[in-house]
Amino acid sequence: MRTVKTITTQDHLLHVVETNLVNDKRTCLNDDGSNLSLSSELSVFIVEGSENVFSQDGVGDWILRGSATGPVWSIAQPNVVPGSVATSTTEICIVFVPKETAAIENTPGPSYIQDADVMNLDRESFVDVGGVVLDKQVDPNTFDDNDTPIDEQVTDDIVFE
Amino acid sequence: MASMYVTKDQSSLYLTGIIEDGDQLQYNWSLSKSYTLIIAKGSASITDSSSSVHSRDAIGLYRVAPNEELNLTSTSAQCIVICPFLLSDDTTMNELFTDASTLTSLRNSSSYLINTTDLVATKTTDTLTSVSGNLVFSLADLDSAVLGGLSI
């Protein structure tokens, strides 16, 4: 199972992504569940755990490109359809989205981000704007693009001040 | 000493510290605006200017107040902390970089300031490591790290 928790900070939106099963899948998704590429770079810090890194080729086949083991920085590239599969029982990542209007609008994320009006939240508070739970395991060597329904949990709580 | 990695992407600058148990990381500078300290792994205690101690466990957040220098001690075998800054924030960037030419080069560079491996979907750094001992990270150290990384 993979959980995503989103928190706003002074200048960034943080997605804290934690998987607790080997072979948990990670992609960027459109609202309709289809895979998509990023429009700009996105930094991800893999705190611990390991993953196999995939991207789609020109005909939509997933190609294994290598692996990464934390702690490392991983900068997702624009105009590539990315995917990864956890190869350790626990993997924890932090995704950094700049708190700038264009970046928020152009970076794929759970729908609660649009509802939270992130740009107008108090800069000095850390606000928990929501979470998502996903459950999908795939073959770590071949990938699989079957996606499951998203269970969103909107909280909008201030977690620290 | 503890290790400090300086990296960037198109929009942000990241200071990543890796500190071993009992070792200290200090910033001997402060900013006029608050900024975020993320405890990404392990745990830490932060001592502010009034000598109050704030404990945080991963994944935890701490607000470094305006005009406060960071003074942090790792309270776990390995503590990893990250401070992200927006490159577009003129106030903060001008305080971090007193040499305007360094800031201009930083903003215009496509370098990540660190060696990466190309995995097509991502550019991934080597595993970050720590060494034992305390570290005082100065603005001169930041300037050197950026200038050294621009050619990577």
PDB file of C-alpha atoms in Angstrom:
ATOM      1  CA  MET A   1       0.000   0.000   0.000  1.00  0.00           C
ATOM      2  CA  ARG A   2       1.180   3.502  -0.785  1.00  0.00           C
ATOM      3  CA  THR A   3       0.129   6.575   1.148  1.00  0.00           C
ATOM      4  CA  VAL A   4       0.559  10.161   0.039  1.00  0.00           C
ATOM      5  CA  LYS A   5       0.278  12.973   2.566  1.00  0.00           C
ATOM      6  CA  THR A   6       0.425  16.579   1.393  1.00  0.00           C
ATOM      7  CA  ILE A   7       1.611  19.416   3.609  1.00  0.00           C
ATOM      8  CA  THR A   8       2.213  23.054   2.757  1.00  0.00           C
ATOM      9  CA  THR A   9       5.272  24.809   4.139  1.00  0.00           C
ATOM     10  CA  GLN A  10       6.576  28.356   3.778  1.00  0.00           C
ATOM     11  CA  ASP A  11       7.535  28.034   0.114  1.00  0.00           C
ATOM     12  CA  HIS A  12       6.790  24.476  -0.993  1.00  0.00           C
ATOM     13  CA  LEU A  13       4.084  21.880  -1.163  1.00  0.00           C
ATOM     14  CA  LEU A  14       5.415  18.577   0.147  1.00  0.00           C
ATOM     15  CA  HIS A  15       4.059  15.183  -0.862  1.00  0.00           C
ATOM     16  CA  VAL A  16       5.315  12.603   1.628  1.00  0.00           C
ATOM     17  CA  VAL A  17       5.029   9.237  -0.098  1.00  0.00           C
ATOM     18  CA  GLU A  18       5.428   6.032   1.876  1.00  0.00           C
ATOM     19  CA  THR A  19       5.121   2.468   0.596  1.00  0.00           C
ATOM     20  CA  ASN A  20       5.021  -0.547   2.867  1.00  0.00           C
ATOM     21  CA  LEU A  21       5.134  -3.380   0.327  1.00  0.00           C
ATOM     22  CA  VAL A  22       7.698  -4.562  -2.165  1.00  0.00           C
ATOM     23  CA  ASN A  23       6.547  -3.947  -5.754  1.00  0.00           C
ATOM     24  CA  ASP A  24       4.314  -0.961  -4.919  1.00  0.00           C
ATOM     25  CA  LYS A  25       3.837   1.143  -8.013  1.00  0.00           C
ATOM     26  CA  ARG A  26       4.331   4.902  -8.417  1.00  0.00           C
ATOM     27  CA  THR A  27       3.384   7.047 -11.426  1.00  0.00           C
ATOM     28  CA  CYS A  28       2.024  10.496 -12.193  1.00  0.00           C
ATOM     29  CA  LEU A  29      -1.669  10.336 -13.058  1.00  0.00           C
ATOM     30  CA  ASN A  30      -4.215  12.460 -14.874  1.00  0.00           C
ATOM     31  CA  ASP A  31      -7.635  12.929 -13.297  1.00  0.00           C
ATOM     32  CA  ASP A  32      -8.902  10.044 -15.441  1.00  0.00           C
ATOM     33  CA  GLY A  33      -6.192   7.742 -14.107  1.00  0.00           C
ATOM     34  CA  SER A  34      -4.020   7.774 -17.214  1.00  0.00           C
ATOM     35  CA  ASN A  35      -0.270   8.209 -16.927  1.00  0.00           C
ATOM     36  CA  LEU A  36       1.265  11.539 -17.829  1.00  0.00           C
ATOM     37  CA  SER A  37       4.549  13.371 -18.028  1.00  0.00           C
ATOM     38  CA  LEU A  38       5.641  16.418 -16.052  1.00  0.00           C
ATOM     39  CA  SER A  39       5.890  19.843 -17.646  1.00  0.00           C
ATOM     40  CA  SER A  40       8.930  20.818 -15.583  1.00  0.00           C
ATOM     41  CA  GLU A  41      11.544  19.282 -13.301  1.00  0.00           C
ATOM     42  CA  LEU A  42      10.421  17.964  -9.939  1.00  0.00           C
ATOM     43  CA  SER A  43      12.831  17.110  -7.140  1.00  0.00           C
ATOM     44  CA  VAL A  44      12.191  14.020  -5.062  1.00  0.00           C
ATOM     45  CA  PHE A  45      14.256  13.065  -2.036  1.00  0.00           C
ATOM     46  CA  ILE A  46      14.291   9.318  -1.477  1.00  0.00           C
ATOM     47  CA  VAL A  47      14.817   9.169   2.266  1.00  0.00           C
ATOM     48  CA  GLU A  48      15.141   5.423   2.579  1.00  0.00           C
ATOM     49  CA  GLY A  49      14.342   2.281   0.641  1.00  0.00           C
ATOM     50  CA  SER A  50      14.949   1.459  -2.974  1.00  0.00           C
ATOM     51  CA  GLU A  51      13.111   1.434  -6.282  1.00  0.00           C
ATOM     52  CA  ASN A  52      13.409   0.464  -9.914  1.00  0.00           C
ATOM     53  CA  VAL A  53      12.976   3.416 -12.268  1.00  0.00           C
ATOM     54  CA  PHE A  54      10.974   3.133 -15.493  1.00  0.00           C
ATOM     55  CA  SER A  55       9.928   5.415 -18.319  1.00  0.00           C
ATOM     56  CA  GLN A  56       7.656   4.878 -21.282  1.00  0.00           C
ATOM     57  CA  ASP A  57       9.143   4.694 -24.750  1.00  0.00           C
ATOM     58  CA  GLY A  58       7.534   6.211 -27.858  1.00  0.00           C
ATOM     59  CA  VAL A  59       4.979   3.409 -28.211  1.00  0.00           C
ATOM     60  CA  GLY A  60       3.974   3.334 -24.560  1.00  0.00           C
ATOM     61  CA  ASP A  61       6.008   0.365 -23.402  1.00  0.00           C
ATOM     62  CA  TRP A  62       7.616   0.622 -19.971  1.00  0.00           C
ATOM     63  CA  ILE A  63      11.416   0.383 -20.051  1.00  0.00           C
ATOM     64  CA  LEU A  64      13.488  -0.335 -16.948  1.00  0.00           C
ATOM     65  CA  ARG A  65      16.103   2.443 -16.775  1.00  0.00           C
ATOM     66  CA  GLY A  66      17.915   1.643 -13.525  1.00  0.00           C
ATOM     67  CA  SER A  67      17.509   1.733  -9.788  1.00  0.00           C
ATOM     68  CA  ALA A  68      17.944   4.124  -6.882  1.00  0.00           C
ATOM     69  CA  THR A  69      18.524   3.571  -3.177  1.00  0.00           C
ATOM     70  CA  GLY A  70      18.117   6.282  -0.562  1.00  0.00           C
ATOM     71  CA  PRO A  71      19.244   8.600   0.666  1.00  0.00           C
ATOM     72  CA  VAL A  72      19.475  10.208  -2.769  1.00  0.00           C
ATOM     73  CA  TRP A  73      18.062  13.157  -4.652  1.00  0.00           C
ATOM     74  CA  SER A  74      16.149  12.213  -7.770  1.00  0.00           C
ATOM     75  CA  ILE A  75      15.085  14.932 -10.191  1.00  0.00           C
ATOM     76  CA  ALA A  76      12.139  13.847 -12.339  1.00  0.00           C
ATOM     77  CA  GLN A  77      12.602  15.032 -15.904  1.00  0.00           C
ATOM     78  CA  PRO A  78      10.008  16.937 -17.943  1.00  0.00           C
ATOM     79  CA  ASN A  79       8.308  15.459 -21.001  1.00  0.00           C
ATOM     80  CA  VAL A  80       8.957  11.871 -19.924  1.00  0.00           C
ATOM     81  CA  VAL A  81       6.273   9.524 -18.623  1.00  0.00           C
ATOM     82  CA  PRO A  82       7.870   8.259 -15.403  1.00  0.00           C
ATOM     83  CA  GLY A  83       7.151   5.286 -13.185  1.00  0.00           C
ATOM     84  CA  SER A  84       8.835   3.436 -10.378  1.00  0.00           C
ATOM     85  CA  VAL A  85       8.400   0.285  -8.346  1.00  0.00           C
ATOM     86  CA  ALA A  86       9.487  -0.115  -4.736  1.00  0.00           C
ATOM     87  CA  THR A  87      12.041  -2.883  -4.344  1.00  0.00           C
ATOM     88  CA  SER A  88      12.242  -2.652  -0.557  1.00  0.00           C
ATOM     89  CA  THR A  89       9.502  -3.250   1.997  1.00  0.00           C
ATOM     90  CA  THR A  90       9.538   0.377   3.073  1.00  0.00           C
ATOM     91  CA  GLU A  91      10.261   3.301   0.822  1.00  0.00           C
ATOM     92  CA  ILE A  92       9.832   6.908   1.911  1.00  0.00           C
ATOM     93  CA  CYS A  93      10.078   9.834  -0.503  1.00  0.00           C
ATOM     94  CA  ILE A  94       9.441  13.565  -0.249  1.00  0.00           C
ATOM     95  CA  VAL A  95       8.297  15.340  -3.415  1.00  0.00           C
ATOM     96  CA  PHE A  96       8.965  19.095  -3.536  1.00  0.00           C
ATOM     97  CA  VAL A  97       6.511  21.254  -5.485  1.00  0.00           C
ATOM     98  CA  PRO A  98       7.339  24.983  -5.436  1.00  0.00           C
ATOM     99  CA  LYS A  99       4.507  27.063  -3.984  1.00  0.00           C
ATOM    100  CA  GLU A 100       4.158  29.133  -7.129  1.00  0.00           C
ATOM    101  CA  THR A 101       0.888  29.378  -9.006  1.00  0.00           C
ATOM    102  CA  ALA A 102       2.223  28.014 -12.289  1.00  0.00           C
ATOM    103  CA  ALA A 103       3.934  25.095 -10.615  1.00  0.00           C
ATOM    104  CA  ILE A 104       0.868  24.154  -8.581  1.00  0.00           C
ATOM    105  CA  GLU A 105      -1.355  24.297 -11.645  1.00  0.00           C
ATOM    106  CA  ASN A 106       1.029  22.368 -13.897  1.00  0.00           C
ATOM    107  CA  THR A 107       2.180  19.663 -11.505  1.00  0.00           C
ATOM    108  CA  PRO A 108      -0.024  16.591 -11.317  1.00  0.00           C
ATOM    109  CA  GLY A 109      -1.355  15.822  -7.872  1.00  0.00           C
ATOM    110  CA  PRO A 110      -4.432  14.702  -5.969  1.00  0.00           C
ATOM    111  CA  SER A 111      -7.545  16.814  -6.574  1.00  0.00           C
ATOM    112  CA  TYR A 112      -7.651  18.075  -2.993  1.00  0.00           C
ATOM    113  CA  ILE A 113      -4.794  20.418  -3.903  1.00  0.00           C
ATOM    114  CA  GLN A 114      -7.063  22.410  -6.192  1.00  0.00           C
ATOM    115  CA  ASP A 115      -9.700  22.542  -3.455  1.00  0.00           C
ATOM    116  CA  ALA A 116      -7.279  23.697  -0.778  1.00  0.00           C
ATOM    117  CA  ASP A 117      -6.377  27.039  -2.422  1.00  0.00           C
ATOM    118  CA  VAL A 118      -2.777  26.402  -1.492  1.00  0.00           C
ATOM    119  CA  MET A 119      -1.466  29.794  -2.598  1.00  0.00           C
ATOM    120  CA  ASN A 120      -3.641  31.564  -0.052  1.00  0.00           C
ATOM    121  CA  LEU A 121      -2.884  29.390   2.976  1.00  0.00           C
ATOM    122  CA  ASP A 122      -0.950  31.005   5.831  1.00  0.00           C
ATOM    123  CA  ARG A 123       2.771  30.979   4.946  1.00  0.00           C
ATOM    124  CA  GLU A 124       3.766  30.624   8.597  1.00  0.00           C
ATOM    125  CA  SER A 125       1.764  27.451   9.273  1.00  0.00           C
ATOM    126  CA  PHE A 126       2.373  23.910   8.146  1.00  0.00           C
ATOM    127  CA  VAL A 127      -0.989  22.805   6.823  1.00  0.00           C
ATOM    128  CA  ASP A 128      -1.989  19.197   6.161  1.00  0.00           C
ATOM    129  CA  VAL A 129      -4.157  19.575   3.073  1.00  0.00           C
ATOM    130  CA  GLY A 130      -5.006  15.929   2.469  1.00  0.00           C
ATOM    131  CA  GLY A 131      -3.941  12.407   1.740  1.00  0.00           C
ATOM    132  CA  VAL A 132      -4.377   9.557  -0.693  1.00  0.00           C
ATOM    133  CA  VAL A 133      -4.113   5.809  -0.267  1.00  0.00           C
ATOM    134  CA  LEU A 134      -3.301   3.634  -3.268  1.00  0.00           C
ATOM    135  CA  ASP A 135      -2.842  -0.104  -3.436  1.00  0.00           C
ATOM    136  CA  LYS A 136      -1.230  -1.564  -6.527  1.00  0.00           C
ATOM    137  CA  GLN A 137       1.685  -3.917  -6.894  1.00  0.00           C
ATOM    138  CA  VAL A 138       3.380  -4.602 -10.206  1.00  0.00           C
ATOM    139  CA  ASP A 139       6.184  -6.717 -11.559  1.00  0.00           C
ATOM    140  CA  PRO A 140       9.403  -4.836 -10.676  1.00  0.00           C
ATOM    141  CA  ASN A 141      11.018  -5.819 -13.977  1.00  0.00           C
ATOM    142  CA  THR A 142       8.188  -5.293 -16.472  1.00  0.00           C
ATOM    143  CA  PHE A 143       5.788  -2.780 -14.862  1.00  0.00           C
ATOM    144  CA  ASP A 144       2.017  -2.734 -15.333  1.00  0.00           C
ATOM    145  CA  ASP A 145      -0.198   0.257 -16.012  1.00  0.00           C
ATOM    146  CA  ASN A 146      -3.433  -0.980 -14.395  1.00  0.00           C
ATOM    147  CA  ASP A 147      -4.542   1.690 -11.963  1.00  0.00           C
ATOM    148  CA  THR A 148      -6.858   1.500  -8.992  1.00  0.00           C
ATOM    149  CA  PRO A 149      -9.441   3.975  -7.643  1.00  0.00           C
ATOM    150  CA  ILE A 150      -8.122   6.783  -5.496  1.00  0.00           C
ATOM    151  CA  ASP A 151      -9.331   7.128  -1.928  1.00  0.00           C
ATOM    152  CA  GLU A 152      -8.826  10.741  -0.950  1.00  0.00           C
ATOM    153  CA  GLN A 153      -8.911  11.952   2.626  1.00  0.00           C
ATOM    154  CA  VAL A 154      -9.180  15.722   2.838  1.00  0.00           C
ATOM    155  CA  THR A 155      -8.150  17.085   6.215  1.00  0.00           C
ATOM    156  CA  ASP A 156      -7.088  20.733   5.891  1.00  0.00           C
ATOM    157  CA  ASP A 157      -5.683  20.682   9.418  1.00  0.00           C
ATOM    158  CA  ILE A 158      -2.917  22.838  10.761  1.00  0.00           C
ATOM    159  CA  VAL A 159      -0.321  20.361  11.984  1.00  0.00           C
ATOM    160  CA  PHE A 160       2.263  22.788  13.344  1.00  0.00           C
ATOM    161  CA  GLU A 161       2.436  26.502  13.932  1.00  0.00           C
TER     162      GLU A 161
ATOM    163  CA  MET B   1      32.030  16.478  10.390  1.00  0.00           C
ATOM    164  CA  ALA B   2      28.425  16.299   9.333  1.00  0.00           C
ATOM    165  CA  SER B   3      27.905  16.470   5.600  1.00  0.00           C
ATOM    166  CA  MET B   4      26.141  19.215   3.668  1.00  0.00           C
ATOM    167  CA  TYR B   5      24.929  18.849   0.089  1.00  0.00           C
ATOM    168  CA  VAL B   6      23.793  21.822  -1.986  1.00  0.00           C
ATOM    169  CA  THR B   7      21.513  20.982  -4.923  1.00  0.00           C
ATOM    170  CA  LYS B   8      19.017  22.758  -7.128  1.00  0.00           C
ATOM    171  CA  ASP B   9      16.384  22.243  -9.772  1.00  0.00           C
ATOM    172  CA  GLN B  10      14.633  24.747 -12.039  1.00  0.00           C
ATOM    173  CA  SER B  11      12.800  26.435  -9.202  1.00  0.00           C
ATOM    174  CA  SER B  12      14.464  25.690  -5.899  1.00  0.00           C
ATOM    175  CA  LEU B  13      17.686  25.460  -3.952  1.00  0.00           C
ATOM    176  CA  TYR B  14      18.042  22.671  -1.376  1.00  0.00           C
ATOM    177  CA  LEU B  15      20.435  22.387   1.556  1.00  0.00           C
ATOM    178  CA  THR B  16      20.620  18.771   2.733  1.00  0.00           C
ATOM    179  CA  GLY B  17      22.471  17.982   5.943  1.00  0.00           C
ATOM    180  CA  ILE B  18      23.376  14.503   7.139  1.00  0.00           C
ATOM    181  CA  ILE B  19      24.364  14.409  10.783  1.00  0.00           C
ATOM    182  CA  GLU B  20      25.488  11.503  12.929  1.00  0.00           C
ATOM    183  CA  ASP B  21      24.345  10.819  16.480  1.00  0.00           C
ATOM    184  CA  GLY B  22      25.292  13.619  18.872  1.00  0.00           C
ATOM    185  CA  ASP B  23      26.881  15.786  16.187  1.00  0.00           C
ATOM    186  CA  GLN B  24      25.813  19.351  15.541  1.00  0.00           C
ATOM    187  CA  LEU B  25      24.891  21.305  12.431  1.00  0.00           C
ATOM    188  CA  GLN B  26      24.911  25.076  12.702  1.00  0.00           C
ATOM    189  CA  TYR B  27      24.102  27.878  10.272  1.00  0.00           C
ATOM    190  CA  ASN B  28      25.983  30.987  11.430  1.00  0.00           C
ATOM    191  CA  TRP B  29      23.578  33.169   9.454  1.00  0.00           C
ATOM    192  CA  SER B  30      19.923  34.030   9.564  1.00  0.00           C
ATOM    193  CA  LEU B  31      17.247  35.269   7.198  1.00  0.00           C
ATOM    194  CA  SER B  32      14.682  38.027   7.580  1.00  0.00           C
ATOM    195  CA  LYS B  33      11.889  35.600   6.655  1.00  0.00           C
ATOM    196  CA  SER B  34      11.126  32.264   8.262  1.00  0.00           C
ATOM    197  CA  TYR B  35      12.069  29.115   6.375  1.00  0.00           C
ATOM    198  CA  THR B  36      11.356  25.404   6.572  1.00  0.00           C
ATOM    199  CA  LEU B  37      13.544  22.745   8.140  1.00  0.00           C
ATOM    200  CA  ILE B  38      12.423  19.223   7.259  1.00  0.00           C
ATOM    201  CA  ILE B  39      13.626  16.370   9.432  1.00  0.00           C
ATOM    202  CA  ALA B  40      13.543  13.718   6.722  1.00  0.00           C
ATOM    203  CA  LYS B  41      15.132  10.879   8.684  1.00  0.00           C
ATOM    204  CA  GLY B  42      15.926  10.204  12.314  1.00  0.00           C
ATOM    205  CA  SER B  43      15.452  12.825  14.976  1.00  0.00           C
ATOM    206  CA  ALA B  44      16.945  16.121  16.038  1.00  0.00           C
ATOM    207  CA  SER B  45      16.832  18.727  18.752  1.00  0.00           C
ATOM    208  CA  ILE B  46      16.944  22.369  17.731  1.00  0.00           C
ATOM    209  CA  THR B  47      18.046  25.032  20.186  1.00  0.00           C
ATOM    210  CA  ASP B  48      16.771  28.532  19.500  1.00  0.00           C
ATOM    211  CA  SER B  49      18.239  31.872  20.600  1.00  0.00           C
ATOM    212  CA  SER B  50      16.277  31.829  23.846  1.00  0.00           C
ATOM    213  CA  SER B  51      17.849  28.435  24.655  1.00  0.00           C
ATOM    214  CA  SER B  52      14.536  26.632  24.220  1.00  0.00           C
ATOM    215  CA  VAL B  53      14.976  23.127  22.820  1.00  0.00           C
ATOM    216  CA  HIS B  54      12.582  21.783  20.181  1.00  0.00           C
ATOM    217  CA  SER B  55      12.574  18.064  19.382  1.00  0.00           C
ATOM    218  CA  ARG B  56      11.454  16.694  16.041  1.00  0.00           C
ATOM    219  CA  ASP B  57      11.213  13.153  14.665  1.00  0.00           C
ATOM    220  CA  ALA B  58      11.013  12.174  10.992  1.00  0.00           C
ATOM    221  CA  ILE B  59       9.105  13.101   9.107  1.00  0.00           C
ATOM    222  CA  GLY B  60       8.924  16.361  10.981  1.00  0.00           C
ATOM    223  CA  LEU B  61       8.816  20.056  10.243  1.00  0.00           C
ATOM    224  CA  TYR B  62      10.360  22.982  12.079  1.00  0.00           C
ATOM    225  CA  ARG B  63       9.878  26.660  11.329  1.00  0.00           C
ATOM    226  CA  VAL B  64      13.194  28.486  11.561  1.00  0.00           C
ATOM    227  CA  ALA B  65      12.071  31.906  12.747  1.00  0.00           C
ATOM    228  CA  PRO B  66      13.237  35.176  11.171  1.00  0.00           C
ATOM    229  CA  ASN B  67      16.661  36.318  12.386  1.00  0.00           C
ATOM    230  CA  GLU B  68      17.347  32.948  14.061  1.00  0.00           C
ATOM    231  CA  GLU B  69      20.503  30.978  13.392  1.00  0.00           C
ATOM    232  CA  LEU B  70      19.996  27.236  13.108  1.00  0.00           C
ATOM    233  CA  ASN B  71      21.587  25.157  15.848  1.00  0.00           C
ATOM    234  CA  LEU B  72      20.690  21.484  15.539  1.00  0.00           C
ATOM    235  CA  THR B  73      21.921  18.290  17.185  1.00  0.00           C
ATOM    236  CA  SER B  74      21.249  14.820  15.827  1.00  0.00           C
ATOM    237  CA  THR B  75      19.582  12.577  18.394  1.00  0.00           C
ATOM    238  CA  SER B  76      19.532   9.456  16.214  1.00  0.00           C
ATOM    239  CA  ALA B  77      22.127   7.303  14.485  1.00  0.00           C
ATOM    240  CA  GLN B  78      21.694   9.336  11.317  1.00  0.00           C
ATOM    241  CA  CYS B  79      19.631  12.471  10.965  1.00  0.00           C
ATOM    242  CA  ILE B  80      18.855  13.978   7.559  1.00  0.00           C
ATOM    243  CA  VAL B  81      17.529  17.516   7.325  1.00  0.00           C
ATOM    244  CA  ILE B  82      16.507  19.542   4.266  1.00  0.00           C
ATOM    245  CA  CYS B  83      15.967  23.288   3.859  1.00  0.00           C
ATOM    246  CA  PRO B  84      14.265  24.197   0.553  1.00  0.00           C
ATOM    247  CA  PHE B  85      14.321  27.753  -0.817  1.00  0.00           C
ATOM    248  CA  LEU B  86      12.634  29.279  -3.847  1.00  0.00           C
ATOM    249  CA  LEU B  87      15.062  30.693  -6.409  1.00  0.00           C
ATOM    250  CA  SER B  88      12.424  33.305  -7.297  1.00  0.00           C
ATOM    251  CA  ASP B  89      12.346  34.696  -3.741  1.00  0.00           C
ATOM    252  CA  ASP B  90      14.492  37.813  -4.162  1.00  0.00           C
ATOM    253  CA  THR B  91      14.544  38.670  -0.461  1.00  0.00           C
ATOM    254  CA  THR B  92      15.862  35.292   0.626  1.00  0.00           C
ATOM    255  CA  MET B  93      18.191  34.805  -2.327  1.00  0.00           C
ATOM    256  CA  ASN B  94      19.803  38.224  -1.846  1.00  0.00           C
ATOM    257  CA  GLU B  95      20.421  37.373   1.799  1.00  0.00           C
ATOM    258  CA  LEU B  96      21.870  33.960   0.983  1.00  0.00           C
ATOM    259  CA  PHE B  97      24.127  35.274  -1.776  1.00  0.00           C
ATOM    260  CA  THR B  98      25.916  38.523  -1.091  1.00  0.00           C
ATOM    261  CA  ASP B  99      27.747  38.135  -4.393  1.00  0.00           C
ATOM    262  CA  ALA B 100      25.145  39.015  -7.019  1.00  0.00           C
ATOM    263  CA  SER B 101      27.096  37.284  -9.773  1.00  0.00           C
ATOM    264  CA  THR B 102      26.860  33.945  -7.949  1.00  0.00           C
ATOM    265  CA  LEU B 103      23.106  34.330  -7.669  1.00  0.00           C
ATOM    266  CA  THR B 104      22.743  35.267 -11.325  1.00  0.00           C
ATOM    267  CA  SER B 105      24.811  32.251 -12.354  1.00  0.00           C
ATOM    268  CA  LEU B 106      22.805  30.003 -10.066  1.00  0.00           C
ATOM    269  CA  ARG B 107      19.475  31.135 -11.462  1.00  0.00           C
ATOM    270  CA  ASN B 108      20.631  30.813 -15.062  1.00  0.00           C
ATOM    271  CA  SER B 109      22.311  27.440 -14.710  1.00  0.00           C
ATOM    272  CA  SER B 110      20.739  24.125 -15.628  1.00  0.00           C
ATOM    273  CA  SER B 111      23.204  22.311 -13.362  1.00  0.00           C
ATOM    274  CA  TYR B 112      21.920  20.374 -10.354  1.00  0.00           C
ATOM    275  CA  LEU B 113      25.175  21.363  -8.579  1.00  0.00           C
ATOM    276  CA  ILE B 114      25.929  17.683  -7.968  1.00  0.00           C
ATOM    277  CA  ASN B 115      26.838  14.675 -10.091  1.00  0.00           C
ATOM    278  CA  THR B 116      23.851  12.662 -11.298  1.00  0.00           C
ATOM    279  CA  THR B 117      23.184   9.451 -13.178  1.00  0.00           C
ATOM    280  CA  ASP B 118      20.766   9.701 -16.100  1.00  0.00           C
ATOM    281  CA  LEU B 119      17.902   7.198 -15.696  1.00  0.00           C
ATOM    282  CA  VAL B 120      15.876   8.919 -18.472  1.00  0.00           C
ATOM    283  CA  ALA B 121      12.851   9.466 -16.219  1.00  0.00           C
ATOM    284  CA  THR B 122      15.062  10.934 -13.517  1.00  0.00           C
ATOM    285  CA  LYS B 123      18.527  12.273 -12.849  1.00  0.00           C
ATOM    286  CA  THR B 124      19.646  10.583  -9.650  1.00  0.00           C
ATOM    287  CA  THR B 125      22.529  11.478  -7.362  1.00  0.00           C
ATOM    288  CA  ASP B 126      24.906   9.054  -5.731  1.00  0.00           C
ATOM    289  CA  THR B 127      23.961   7.940  -2.213  1.00  0.00           C
ATOM    290  CA  LEU B 128      24.428  10.783   0.244  1.00  0.00           C
ATOM    291  CA  THR B 129      26.718   9.956   3.140  1.00  0.00           C
ATOM    292  CA  SER B 130      27.788  11.474   6.422  1.00  0.00           C
ATOM    293  CA  VAL B 131      30.993  11.689   8.391  1.00  0.00           C
ATOM    294  CA  SER B 132      31.301  12.185  12.123  1.00  0.00           C
ATOM    295  CA  GLY B 133      31.900  15.585  13.687  1.00  0.00           C
ATOM    296  CA  ASN B 134      30.233  18.973  13.978  1.00  0.00           C
ATOM    297  CA  LEU B 135      29.700  21.363  11.060  1.00  0.00           C
ATOM    298  CA  VAL B 136      29.244  25.115  10.913  1.00  0.00           C
ATOM    299  CA  PHE B 137      27.877  25.873   7.451  1.00  0.00           C
ATOM    300  CA  SER B 138      28.494  29.483   6.475  1.00  0.00           C
ATOM    301  CA  LEU B 139      27.296  31.619   3.593  1.00  0.00           C
ATOM    302  CA  ALA B 140      30.848  31.461   2.257  1.00  0.00           C
ATOM    303  CA  ASP B 141      30.531  27.668   2.247  1.00  0.00           C
ATOM    304  CA  LEU B 142      27.240  28.001   0.351  1.00  0.00           C
ATOM    305  CA  ASP B 143      28.814  30.336  -2.173  1.00  0.00           C
ATOM    306  CA  SER B 144      31.734  27.926  -2.684  1.00  0.00           C
ATOM    307  CA  ALA B 145      29.412  24.940  -3.063  1.00  0.00           C
ATOM    308  CA  VAL B 146      27.350  26.731  -5.698  1.00  0.00           C
ATOM    309  CA  LEU B 147      30.341  28.028  -7.642  1.00  0.00           C
ATOM    310  CA  GLY B 148      31.918  24.574  -7.529  1.00  0.00           C
ATOM    311  CA  GLY B 149      28.724  22.908  -8.666  1.00  0.00           C
ATOM    312  CA  LEU B 150      27.822  25.183 -11.550  1.00  0.00           C
ATOM    313  CA  SER B 151      30.223  23.413 -13.890  1.00  0.00           C
ATOM    314  CA  ILE B 152      28.785  19.962 -13.137  1.00  0.00           C
TER     315      ILE B 152
END
